[in-house]
Short mmCIF file of C-alpha atoms in Angstrom, two decimals:
data_model
loop_
_atom_site.label_atom_id
_atom_site.label_comp_id
_atom_site.label_asym_id
_atom_site.label_seq_id
_atom_site.Cartn_x
_atom_site.Cartn_y
_atom_site.Cartn_z
CA MET A 1 170.79 115.78 117.55
CA THR A 2 171.62 112.21 116.59
CA HIS A 3 174.96 110.77 117.57
CA THR A 4 176.36 107.91 115.53
CA ILE A 5 178.41 105.45 117.49
CA GLN A 6 180.67 103.25 115.45
CA PRO A 7 180.79 99.71 116.87
CA SER A 8 184.19 98.34 117.67
CA ASN A 9 185.24 94.97 116.35
CA PRO A 10 186.50 92.79 119.23
CA GLU A 11 188.22 90.47 116.79
CA THR A 12 190.40 93.25 115.38
CA THR A 13 193.85 93.34 116.97
CA SER A 14 196.72 95.73 116.46
CA ALA A 15 199.56 94.65 114.26
CA PRO A 16 202.41 93.04 116.18
CA ASP A 17 205.70 94.85 116.73
CA ALA A 18 208.29 94.18 114.14
CA THR A 19 210.58 93.02 116.91
CA ASP A 20 208.13 90.16 117.61
CA VAL A 21 208.13 88.92 114.07
CA PRO A 22 210.82 86.40 113.23
CA GLY A 23 212.96 87.13 110.22
CA THR A 24 212.76 90.93 110.35
CA GLY A 25 215.87 93.06 110.19
CA SER A 26 215.40 94.24 113.76
CA ALA A 27 215.25 90.73 115.28
CA PRO A 28 217.92 90.02 117.89
CA ALA A 29 220.92 88.10 116.79
CA GLY A 30 221.07 84.41 117.59
CA PRO A 31 219.87 81.09 116.35
CA GLY A 32 216.52 81.13 114.55
CA ALA A 33 215.07 78.46 116.90
CA SER A 34 215.56 80.73 119.94
CA VAL A 35 213.83 83.60 118.25
CA ALA A 36 210.86 81.44 117.27
CA GLY A 37 210.59 79.92 120.73
CA ALA A 38 210.51 83.32 122.42
CA SER A 39 207.86 84.51 120.02
CA VAL A 40 205.56 81.46 120.65
CA THR A 41 205.98 81.75 124.42
CA GLY A 42 205.01 85.38 124.32
CA ALA A 43 201.91 84.62 122.25
CA VAL A 44 200.81 81.89 124.68
CA ASN A 45 201.28 84.19 127.67
CA ARG A 46 199.21 86.88 126.02
CA ALA A 47 196.46 84.34 125.17
CA GLU A 48 196.30 83.12 128.76
CA ALA A 49 196.11 86.66 130.03
CA ALA A 50 193.14 87.31 127.69
CA VAL A 51 191.05 84.41 129.17
CA PRO A 52 188.48 85.73 131.72
CA ALA A 53 189.07 84.54 135.26
CA ALA A 54 185.67 82.83 135.32
CA LEU A 55 186.75 80.53 132.48
CA LYS A 56 190.05 79.42 134.01
CA ARG A 57 189.99 75.90 135.46
CA ARG A 58 190.48 75.42 139.17
CA VAL A 59 189.84 72.90 141.90
CA PRO A 60 186.29 73.47 143.21
CA LYS A 61 185.84 74.50 146.84
CA TYR A 62 183.33 72.85 149.17
CA SER A 63 181.61 76.20 149.65
CA ASP A 64 180.98 76.26 145.89
CA LEU A 65 179.56 72.73 145.84
CA ALA A 66 177.39 72.93 148.96
CA PRO A 67 174.54 74.97 147.38
CA LEU A 68 174.37 72.47 144.50
CA MET A 69 173.98 69.46 146.77
CA GLN A 70 170.48 70.20 148.08
CA PHE A 71 169.10 66.69 147.63
CA LYS A 72 165.30 66.57 147.81
CA LYS A 73 163.81 63.85 149.92
CA PRO A 74 162.06 61.40 147.60
CA GLU A 75 158.26 61.29 147.93
CA PHE A 76 156.32 58.20 146.93
CA SER A 77 152.83 59.07 148.17
CA ARG A 78 149.92 59.16 145.77
CA ALA A 79 149.46 62.88 146.46
CA ALA A 80 153.06 63.58 145.47
CA LYS A 81 152.70 61.53 142.30
CA LEU A 82 149.52 63.38 141.36
CA GLN A 83 151.26 66.72 141.83
CA ARG A 84 154.07 65.60 139.54
CA ALA A 85 151.55 64.93 136.76
CA SER A 86 151.66 67.90 134.40
CA THR A 87 149.26 66.68 131.70
CA ILE A 88 146.05 64.70 131.40
CA TRP A 89 148.06 62.12 129.47
CA GLU A 90 150.27 61.57 132.52
CA LEU A 91 147.15 61.06 134.65
CA ARG A 92 146.01 58.53 132.06
CA ASP A 93 149.27 56.61 132.48
CA MET A 94 148.76 56.53 136.24
CA ALA A 95 145.15 55.43 135.78
CA LYS A 96 146.16 52.56 133.54
CA ARG A 97 148.63 51.26 136.13
CA ARG A 98 146.07 51.40 138.94
CA THR A 99 142.90 50.16 137.23
CA PRO A 100 142.01 46.65 135.99
CA GLN A 101 141.88 46.34 132.25
CA ALA A 102 138.11 45.95 131.84
CA PRO A 103 137.04 49.19 133.62
CA PHE A 104 140.02 51.10 132.23
CA ASP A 105 139.19 50.03 128.67
CA TYR A 106 135.53 50.85 129.25
CA THR A 107 136.64 54.42 129.96
CA ASP A 108 139.48 54.68 127.48
CA GLY A 109 137.93 52.87 124.54
CA ALA A 110 135.47 53.80 121.82
CA ALA A 111 133.38 52.11 119.15
CA GLU A 112 134.62 49.71 116.49
CA ALA A 113 138.06 50.80 115.17
CA GLU A 114 138.00 53.92 117.41
CA ILE A 115 138.46 56.15 114.37
CA THR A 116 136.09 58.81 115.69
CA LEU A 117 137.95 59.21 118.98
CA ARG A 118 141.31 59.38 117.24
CA ARG A 119 140.06 62.00 114.77
CA ALA A 120 138.48 64.05 117.55
CA ARG A 121 141.79 64.31 119.38
CA GLU A 122 143.71 64.96 116.17
CA ALA A 123 141.30 67.80 115.34
CA PHE A 124 142.60 69.77 118.32
CA LEU A 125 146.18 69.05 117.29
CA ASP A 126 145.67 70.15 113.70
CA ILE A 127 145.28 73.83 114.51
CA GLU A 128 147.53 76.84 114.61
CA PHE A 129 147.14 79.50 117.29
CA ARG A 130 147.48 83.13 116.18
CA PRO A 131 148.79 85.10 119.18
CA GLY A 132 148.63 88.82 119.69
CA ILE A 133 151.57 90.61 121.29
CA LEU A 134 152.08 93.65 123.52
CA ARG A 135 148.84 93.09 125.42
CA ASN A 136 148.45 93.38 129.16
CA VAL A 137 147.94 89.80 130.34
CA SER A 138 149.05 90.25 133.94
CA SER A 139 145.63 89.04 135.08
CA ILE A 140 143.72 86.22 133.38
CA ASP A 141 139.97 85.80 133.96
CA LEU A 142 138.62 82.35 133.03
CA SER A 143 135.12 82.87 134.43
CA THR A 144 132.02 82.74 132.26
CA ASP A 145 128.23 82.42 132.38
CA ILE A 146 126.49 79.31 131.13
CA LEU A 147 122.73 78.81 130.98
CA GLY A 148 122.11 81.86 133.12
CA LYS A 149 124.53 81.15 135.97
CA PRO A 150 128.25 81.76 136.55
CA SER A 151 131.00 79.19 136.24
CA ARG A 152 134.52 79.88 137.48
CA LEU A 153 135.95 78.02 134.48
CA PRO A 154 134.60 77.46 130.95
CA VAL A 155 134.43 73.70 131.49
CA GLY A 156 132.14 71.33 133.36
CA ILE A 157 132.08 67.61 134.10
CA ALA A 158 130.19 65.57 131.53
CA PRO A 159 127.84 62.71 132.44
CA THR A 160 129.64 59.37 132.70
CA GLY A 161 128.09 56.00 133.45
CA PHE A 162 129.19 53.34 135.96
CA THR A 163 131.66 55.79 137.49
CA ARG A 164 132.15 53.96 140.80
CA MET A 165 133.26 50.97 138.79
CA MET A 166 136.27 52.98 137.63
CA GLN A 167 137.17 54.07 141.16
CA SER A 168 135.18 53.59 144.34
CA GLU A 169 134.67 57.32 145.04
CA GLY A 170 133.00 57.71 141.66
CA GLU A 171 130.31 60.36 141.34
CA TYR A 172 130.98 61.65 144.84
CA ALA A 173 134.55 62.59 143.90
CA GLY A 174 133.43 64.19 140.64
CA SER A 175 130.62 66.25 142.13
CA GLN A 176 132.69 67.43 145.11
CA ALA A 177 135.66 68.37 142.92
CA ALA A 178 133.32 70.32 140.63
CA GLU A 179 131.77 72.06 143.62
CA ALA A 180 135.22 73.05 144.91
CA ALA A 181 136.24 74.32 141.46
CA GLY A 182 133.04 76.31 140.97
CA ILE A 183 131.97 74.44 137.83
CA PRO A 184 128.88 72.36 136.90
CA TYR A 185 128.71 68.62 137.46
CA THR A 186 126.41 66.39 135.39
CA LEU A 187 125.13 63.13 136.87
CA SER A 188 124.35 60.42 134.34
CA THR A 189 121.20 58.34 134.27
CA MET A 190 123.69 55.45 134.31
CA GLY A 191 125.58 56.91 137.26
CA THR A 192 126.33 54.67 140.22
CA ALA A 193 125.12 57.13 142.85
CA SER A 194 121.59 58.38 143.26
CA ILE A 195 120.41 61.86 142.39
CA GLU A 196 119.72 62.52 146.04
CA ASP A 197 123.08 61.23 147.28
CA VAL A 198 125.02 63.39 144.83
CA ALA A 199 123.02 66.45 145.85
CA GLU A 200 123.81 65.68 149.49
CA ALA A 201 127.52 65.12 148.74
CA ALA A 202 127.84 68.48 146.94
CA PRO A 203 125.05 70.64 148.40
CA ASN A 204 126.59 73.91 147.24
CA GLY A 205 127.55 72.69 143.79
CA ARG A 206 125.76 73.35 140.54
CA ASN A 207 124.32 69.94 139.71
CA TRP A 208 122.85 68.99 136.36
CA PHE A 209 121.12 65.72 135.46
CA GLN A 210 121.56 63.82 132.20
CA LEU A 211 118.55 61.86 131.02
CA TYR A 212 118.18 58.86 128.76
CA LEU A 213 114.55 58.47 127.82
CA TRP A 214 113.40 54.96 128.65
CA THR A 215 110.76 53.03 126.79
CA ASP A 216 108.88 53.35 130.09
CA ARG A 217 107.84 57.03 130.11
CA ASP A 218 106.61 56.85 133.69
CA ARG A 219 110.11 55.86 134.76
CA SER A 220 111.54 58.84 132.87
CA LEU A 221 109.03 61.17 134.48
CA GLU A 222 109.99 59.87 137.92
CA LEU A 223 113.65 60.68 137.21
CA ILE A 224 112.78 64.19 136.03
CA GLU A 225 110.79 64.89 139.17
CA ARG A 226 113.57 63.55 141.41
CA ALA A 227 116.13 65.74 139.64
CA ALA A 228 113.97 68.83 140.15
CA ARG A 229 113.40 68.07 143.84
CA ALA A 230 117.15 67.58 144.36
CA GLY A 231 117.88 71.07 143.03
CA ASN A 232 119.24 70.27 139.58
CA ASP A 233 118.75 73.38 137.44
CA THR A 234 119.54 71.81 134.05
CA LEU A 235 118.32 68.67 132.32
CA MET A 236 120.58 67.28 129.62
CA VAL A 237 118.87 64.75 127.37
CA THR A 238 121.13 62.49 125.31
CA VAL A 239 119.80 61.60 121.86
CA ASP A 240 122.55 59.58 120.16
CA THR A 241 121.90 56.16 121.71
CA ALA A 242 119.08 54.61 119.73
CA VAL A 243 121.09 51.39 120.02
CA ALA A 244 124.41 50.58 121.67
CA GLY A 245 127.62 51.20 119.76
CA ALA A 246 130.00 48.32 119.06
CA ARG A 247 132.54 48.88 121.84
CA LEU A 248 134.89 46.08 120.94
CA ARG A 249 137.26 46.46 123.87
CA ASP A 250 134.34 45.67 126.18
CA VAL A 251 133.44 42.64 124.08
CA ARG A 252 137.00 41.31 124.19
CA ASN A 253 137.26 41.92 127.93
CA GLY A 254 133.93 40.26 128.64
CA MET A 255 132.89 43.50 130.34
CA THR A 256 129.84 43.13 132.59
CA ILE A 257 128.12 45.22 135.24
CA PRO A 258 129.28 44.56 137.91
CA PRO A 259 132.71 43.24 136.85
CA ALA A 260 132.76 39.45 136.98
CA LEU A 261 135.47 37.53 138.82
CA THR A 262 136.89 35.32 136.11
CA LEU A 263 140.35 33.77 135.90
CA LYS A 264 141.45 36.74 133.81
CA THR A 265 140.14 39.31 136.30
CA VAL A 266 141.67 37.44 139.23
CA LEU A 267 145.06 37.53 137.50
CA ASP A 268 144.53 41.19 136.70
CA ALA A 269 143.67 41.83 140.34
CA SER A 270 147.02 40.50 141.47
CA TYR A 271 148.64 43.55 139.86
CA ARG A 272 146.06 46.02 141.15
CA PRO A 273 145.02 44.83 144.62
CA ALA A 274 144.07 48.32 145.86
CA TRP A 275 141.33 48.67 143.22
CA TRP A 276 139.82 45.30 144.06
CA PHE A 277 140.06 45.93 147.81
CA ASN A 278 138.16 49.21 147.39
CA PHE A 279 135.64 47.63 145.05
CA LEU A 280 134.89 44.67 147.32
CA THR A 281 134.78 46.62 150.59
CA HIS A 282 132.40 49.38 149.47
CA GLU A 283 128.68 49.29 148.79
CA PRO A 284 127.91 47.30 145.60
CA LEU A 285 127.23 49.32 142.48
CA THR A 286 123.76 50.83 142.39
CA PHE A 287 122.36 53.19 139.81
CA ALA A 288 120.77 56.61 139.75
CA SER A 289 117.85 55.39 137.72
CA LEU A 290 117.31 51.66 138.06
CA SER A 291 117.77 48.84 140.48
CA ARG A 292 120.84 46.66 140.43
CA TYR A 293 121.64 45.22 137.06
CA THR A 294 123.73 42.25 135.96
CA GLY A 295 124.78 41.96 132.33
CA THR A 296 126.67 43.75 129.58
CA VAL A 297 126.44 47.46 128.96
CA ALA A 298 125.21 46.90 125.41
CA ASP A 299 122.40 44.63 126.59
CA LEU A 300 121.32 47.22 129.14
CA ILE A 301 121.20 50.00 126.55
CA ASN A 302 119.35 47.91 123.99
CA SER A 303 116.77 46.72 126.51
CA MET A 304 116.08 50.01 128.29
CA PHE A 305 116.63 52.88 125.85
CA ASP A 306 113.89 53.96 123.47
CA PRO A 307 114.80 53.69 119.76
CA THR A 308 111.51 55.36 118.72
CA LEU A 309 112.38 58.86 119.97
CA THR A 310 111.26 61.78 117.82
CA PHE A 311 111.10 65.56 118.14
CA GLU A 312 107.64 65.12 119.67
CA ASP A 313 109.34 63.54 122.69
CA LEU A 314 111.50 66.63 122.96
CA ASP A 315 108.31 68.73 123.00
CA TRP A 316 107.02 66.55 125.87
CA LEU A 317 110.26 67.09 127.77
CA ARG A 318 110.09 70.84 127.25
CA GLU A 319 106.57 70.93 128.68
CA THR A 320 107.51 68.67 131.59
CA TRP A 321 110.84 70.17 132.68
CA LYS A 322 110.73 73.76 133.91
CA GLY A 323 114.49 74.35 134.19
CA LYS A 324 117.10 74.69 131.47
CA LEU A 325 116.93 72.00 128.77
CA VAL A 326 120.03 70.93 126.85
CA VAL A 327 120.21 68.35 124.06
CA LYS A 328 123.40 66.31 123.90
CA GLY A 329 124.51 64.33 120.86
CA ILE A 330 124.07 66.96 118.14
CA GLN A 331 126.10 66.07 115.03
CA THR A 332 124.63 68.20 112.23
CA VAL A 333 123.74 71.86 111.81
CA ASP A 334 120.15 71.04 110.87
CA ASP A 335 119.58 69.04 114.05
CA ALA A 336 121.13 71.81 116.13
CA ARG A 337 118.61 74.25 114.70
CA LYS A 338 115.69 71.86 115.07
CA VAL A 339 116.19 71.12 118.76
CA VAL A 340 116.38 74.86 119.48
CA ASP A 341 113.13 75.31 117.55
CA HIS A 342 111.63 72.64 119.83
CA GLY A 343 112.59 74.49 122.98
CA ALA A 344 116.17 73.56 123.83
CA ASP A 345 118.13 76.20 125.72
CA GLY A 346 121.41 74.74 124.55
CA VAL A 347 123.08 72.01 122.55
CA VAL A 348 126.08 69.80 123.18
CA LEU A 349 127.99 69.05 120.00
CA SER A 350 129.01 65.49 120.78
CA ASN A 351 129.47 62.08 119.19
CA HIS A 352 129.36 60.38 122.61
CA GLY A 353 133.13 60.39 122.87
CA GLY A 354 133.35 58.21 119.77
CA ARG A 355 131.54 55.43 121.63
CA GLN A 356 128.49 55.11 119.37
CA LEU A 357 128.92 55.62 115.61
CA ASP A 358 132.47 55.23 114.36
CA ARG A 359 133.46 57.77 111.67
CA ALA A 360 130.92 60.19 113.14
CA PRO A 361 131.26 63.96 112.63
CA ILE A 362 133.89 65.63 114.81
CA PRO A 363 132.34 68.22 117.16
CA PHE A 364 135.31 70.61 116.89
CA HIS A 365 134.98 70.65 113.09
CA LEU A 366 131.21 71.12 113.30
CA LEU A 367 131.49 73.99 115.77
CA PRO A 368 132.09 76.93 113.37
CA GLU A 369 129.14 75.90 111.20
CA VAL A 370 126.75 75.70 114.15
CA LYS A 371 128.00 79.02 115.48
CA GLU A 372 127.39 80.65 112.08
CA ALA A 373 123.91 79.16 111.86
CA PHE A 374 122.93 80.31 115.35
CA THR A 375 124.26 83.79 114.62
CA LYS A 376 122.15 84.00 111.47
CA ASP A 377 119.11 82.79 113.43
CA ASN A 378 119.75 85.32 116.21
CA SER A 379 119.57 82.34 118.54
CA GLY A 380 120.58 82.75 122.15
CA ALA A 381 120.97 79.01 122.66
CA ALA A 382 124.22 77.93 124.29
CA ILE A 383 126.72 75.92 122.28
CA MET A 384 128.65 73.35 124.30
CA LEU A 385 131.16 70.82 123.07
CA ASP A 386 132.76 67.59 124.24
CA THR A 387 134.85 64.73 122.81
CA GLY A 388 138.61 64.76 122.35
CA ILE A 389 139.49 67.39 124.96
CA MET A 390 142.79 66.51 126.63
CA SER A 391 144.26 69.90 127.51
CA GLY A 392 143.32 73.43 128.44
CA ALA A 393 144.60 74.57 125.05
CA ASP A 394 141.91 72.38 123.45
CA ILE A 395 139.28 74.20 125.51
CA ILE A 396 140.58 77.63 124.54
CA ALA A 397 140.60 76.64 120.86
CA ALA A 398 136.95 75.55 121.11
CA LEU A 399 135.93 78.80 122.81
CA ALA A 400 137.74 80.84 120.18
CA LEU A 401 135.82 79.09 117.40
CA GLY A 402 132.44 79.77 118.97
CA ALA A 403 131.73 77.41 121.86
CA ASP A 404 130.17 78.94 124.96
CA PHE A 405 131.25 76.07 127.20
CA THR A 406 132.94 72.67 127.15
CA LEU A 407 132.50 69.35 128.95
CA ILE A 408 135.12 66.77 129.91
CA GLY A 409 134.54 63.05 130.37
CA ARG A 410 137.65 60.93 129.97
CA ALA A 411 139.93 63.77 131.08
CA TYR A 412 138.42 63.82 134.56
CA LEU A 413 137.95 60.05 134.72
CA TYR A 414 141.68 59.53 134.19
CA GLY A 415 142.22 61.70 137.25
CA LEU A 416 139.59 59.75 139.18
CA MET A 417 141.22 56.42 138.39
CA ALA A 418 144.66 57.83 139.17
CA GLY A 419 143.78 59.14 142.60
CA GLY A 420 140.10 59.42 143.50
CA ARG A 421 138.88 62.87 144.51
CA ALA A 422 142.45 64.22 144.64
CA GLY A 423 142.97 62.98 141.08
CA VAL A 424 139.88 64.80 139.81
CA ASP A 425 141.08 67.95 141.56
CA ARG A 426 144.44 67.55 139.85
CA ALA A 427 142.84 67.10 136.42
CA ILE A 428 140.90 70.35 136.86
CA GLN A 429 144.04 72.13 138.10
CA ILE A 430 146.00 70.97 135.04
CA LEU A 431 143.31 72.20 132.66
CA GLU A 432 142.99 75.53 134.47
CA LYS A 433 146.74 76.13 134.33
CA ASP A 434 146.79 75.17 130.64
CA MET A 435 143.95 77.56 129.87
CA ALA A 436 145.49 80.50 131.72
CA ARG A 437 148.87 80.00 130.07
CA THR A 438 147.36 79.66 126.59
CA MET A 439 145.27 82.80 127.08
CA ALA A 440 148.29 84.81 128.19
CA LEU A 441 150.39 83.64 125.26
CA LEU A 442 147.55 84.49 122.87
CA GLY A 443 147.47 87.99 124.30
CA VAL A 444 143.96 87.86 125.79
CA SER A 445 143.01 88.37 129.42
CA LYS A 446 139.36 87.30 129.39
CA LEU A 447 137.30 84.79 127.42
CA SER A 448 135.22 87.43 125.64
CA GLU A 449 138.38 88.60 123.85
CA LEU A 450 138.81 85.24 122.08
CA THR A 451 137.78 85.27 118.40
CA PRO A 452 138.10 82.90 115.44
CA ASP A 453 141.09 84.95 114.37
CA HIS A 454 143.06 83.35 117.20
CA VAL A 455 142.79 79.88 115.65
CA ARG A 456 143.43 78.52 112.18
CA ILE A 457 142.48 74.95 111.31
CA LEU A 458 145.38 73.60 109.33
CA GLY A 459 144.61 72.35 105.85
CA LYS A 460 141.71 74.76 105.41
#
């Protein structure tokens, strides 16, 4: 049986007594002013009585104030500052304050007008998440499998060159942080630590090696053999560097390898003495794949990299390398299909972080098309994606639209420059927390539950 309860109206008051209303026949005799004054006083008293005790003003007691005066001791250590960073952007701000302009701009910048980088980041902003409600998200599982092995998170560290130039711990910090997080680490051919040293620094990590094919094939073969002996299970060949991109920040900064001590850099050093102290008191920059080099990055690329590469070279790599083979720098659907036909186990949709061709295709926009093509081909090749990722929400959006895995470059380098190994750890922690929160708010508890229905690209 249903009971209907009529709500009361708290604003409704009973009509006042006639004796309280001035001018009525029953009002007491006397001057009108006295009657009015008594009536107003009574109304005020009733109003005061209606005010809850908690809203009446009083002089605060010390016992009330004491719990509010718990002043936290200020902390100025680097570790405390890193913990206060809640976003990758905040780590970037810290990195900029701590790092000389030339190496910071080398990391932060892109080619020409930097349109590609800006568009790549905007692509992740120009989406709308579509959450599901009333799902059990008390436990979030971010683990996945990539190229036949598990990863605790759906993100790995991308190959980055000259990393010890950005901060003295360089590749050692990146590989050890990845090992601790249970995710893959990719050493670049242009890395400033050797294949063997990185394997020794992170012996229990999952180490991959990124290869640039040199004009000297014997040199390339030597690198492949060293990577295999060091336990790298995946070879990632980069194919978007036929020539060097026009990285204008580097040109303006007079960027060289190693950094040159000019009047400008000396003045810059006065604001960032810790960086220069670390740089000058550690082993000079050496490379994973070549002896010491002096000159500009562009000159190095143009003199060493092979602009004659074809799919036949990919066939040679497939025959030579017995582990997993991934091709990085895919920017069209047709090329994604072709490299799989030539033996690739996976592709990385990437425009080199916007550092090669400006106005290049945006990997996040290309992703749904490649996923559709691979599905039609019944291809089991892995789809990975980099460029523009600055939050865990970006990663979740990419996974929802079809990526199997993602890679971060700048995002972890900002952490490295902000605080060495601890900064890389913090960058991974920020992304992990972002991912878990985004998953919960979308109403999914594991990555396999993500679908394209969870993301809408605005304007489409």
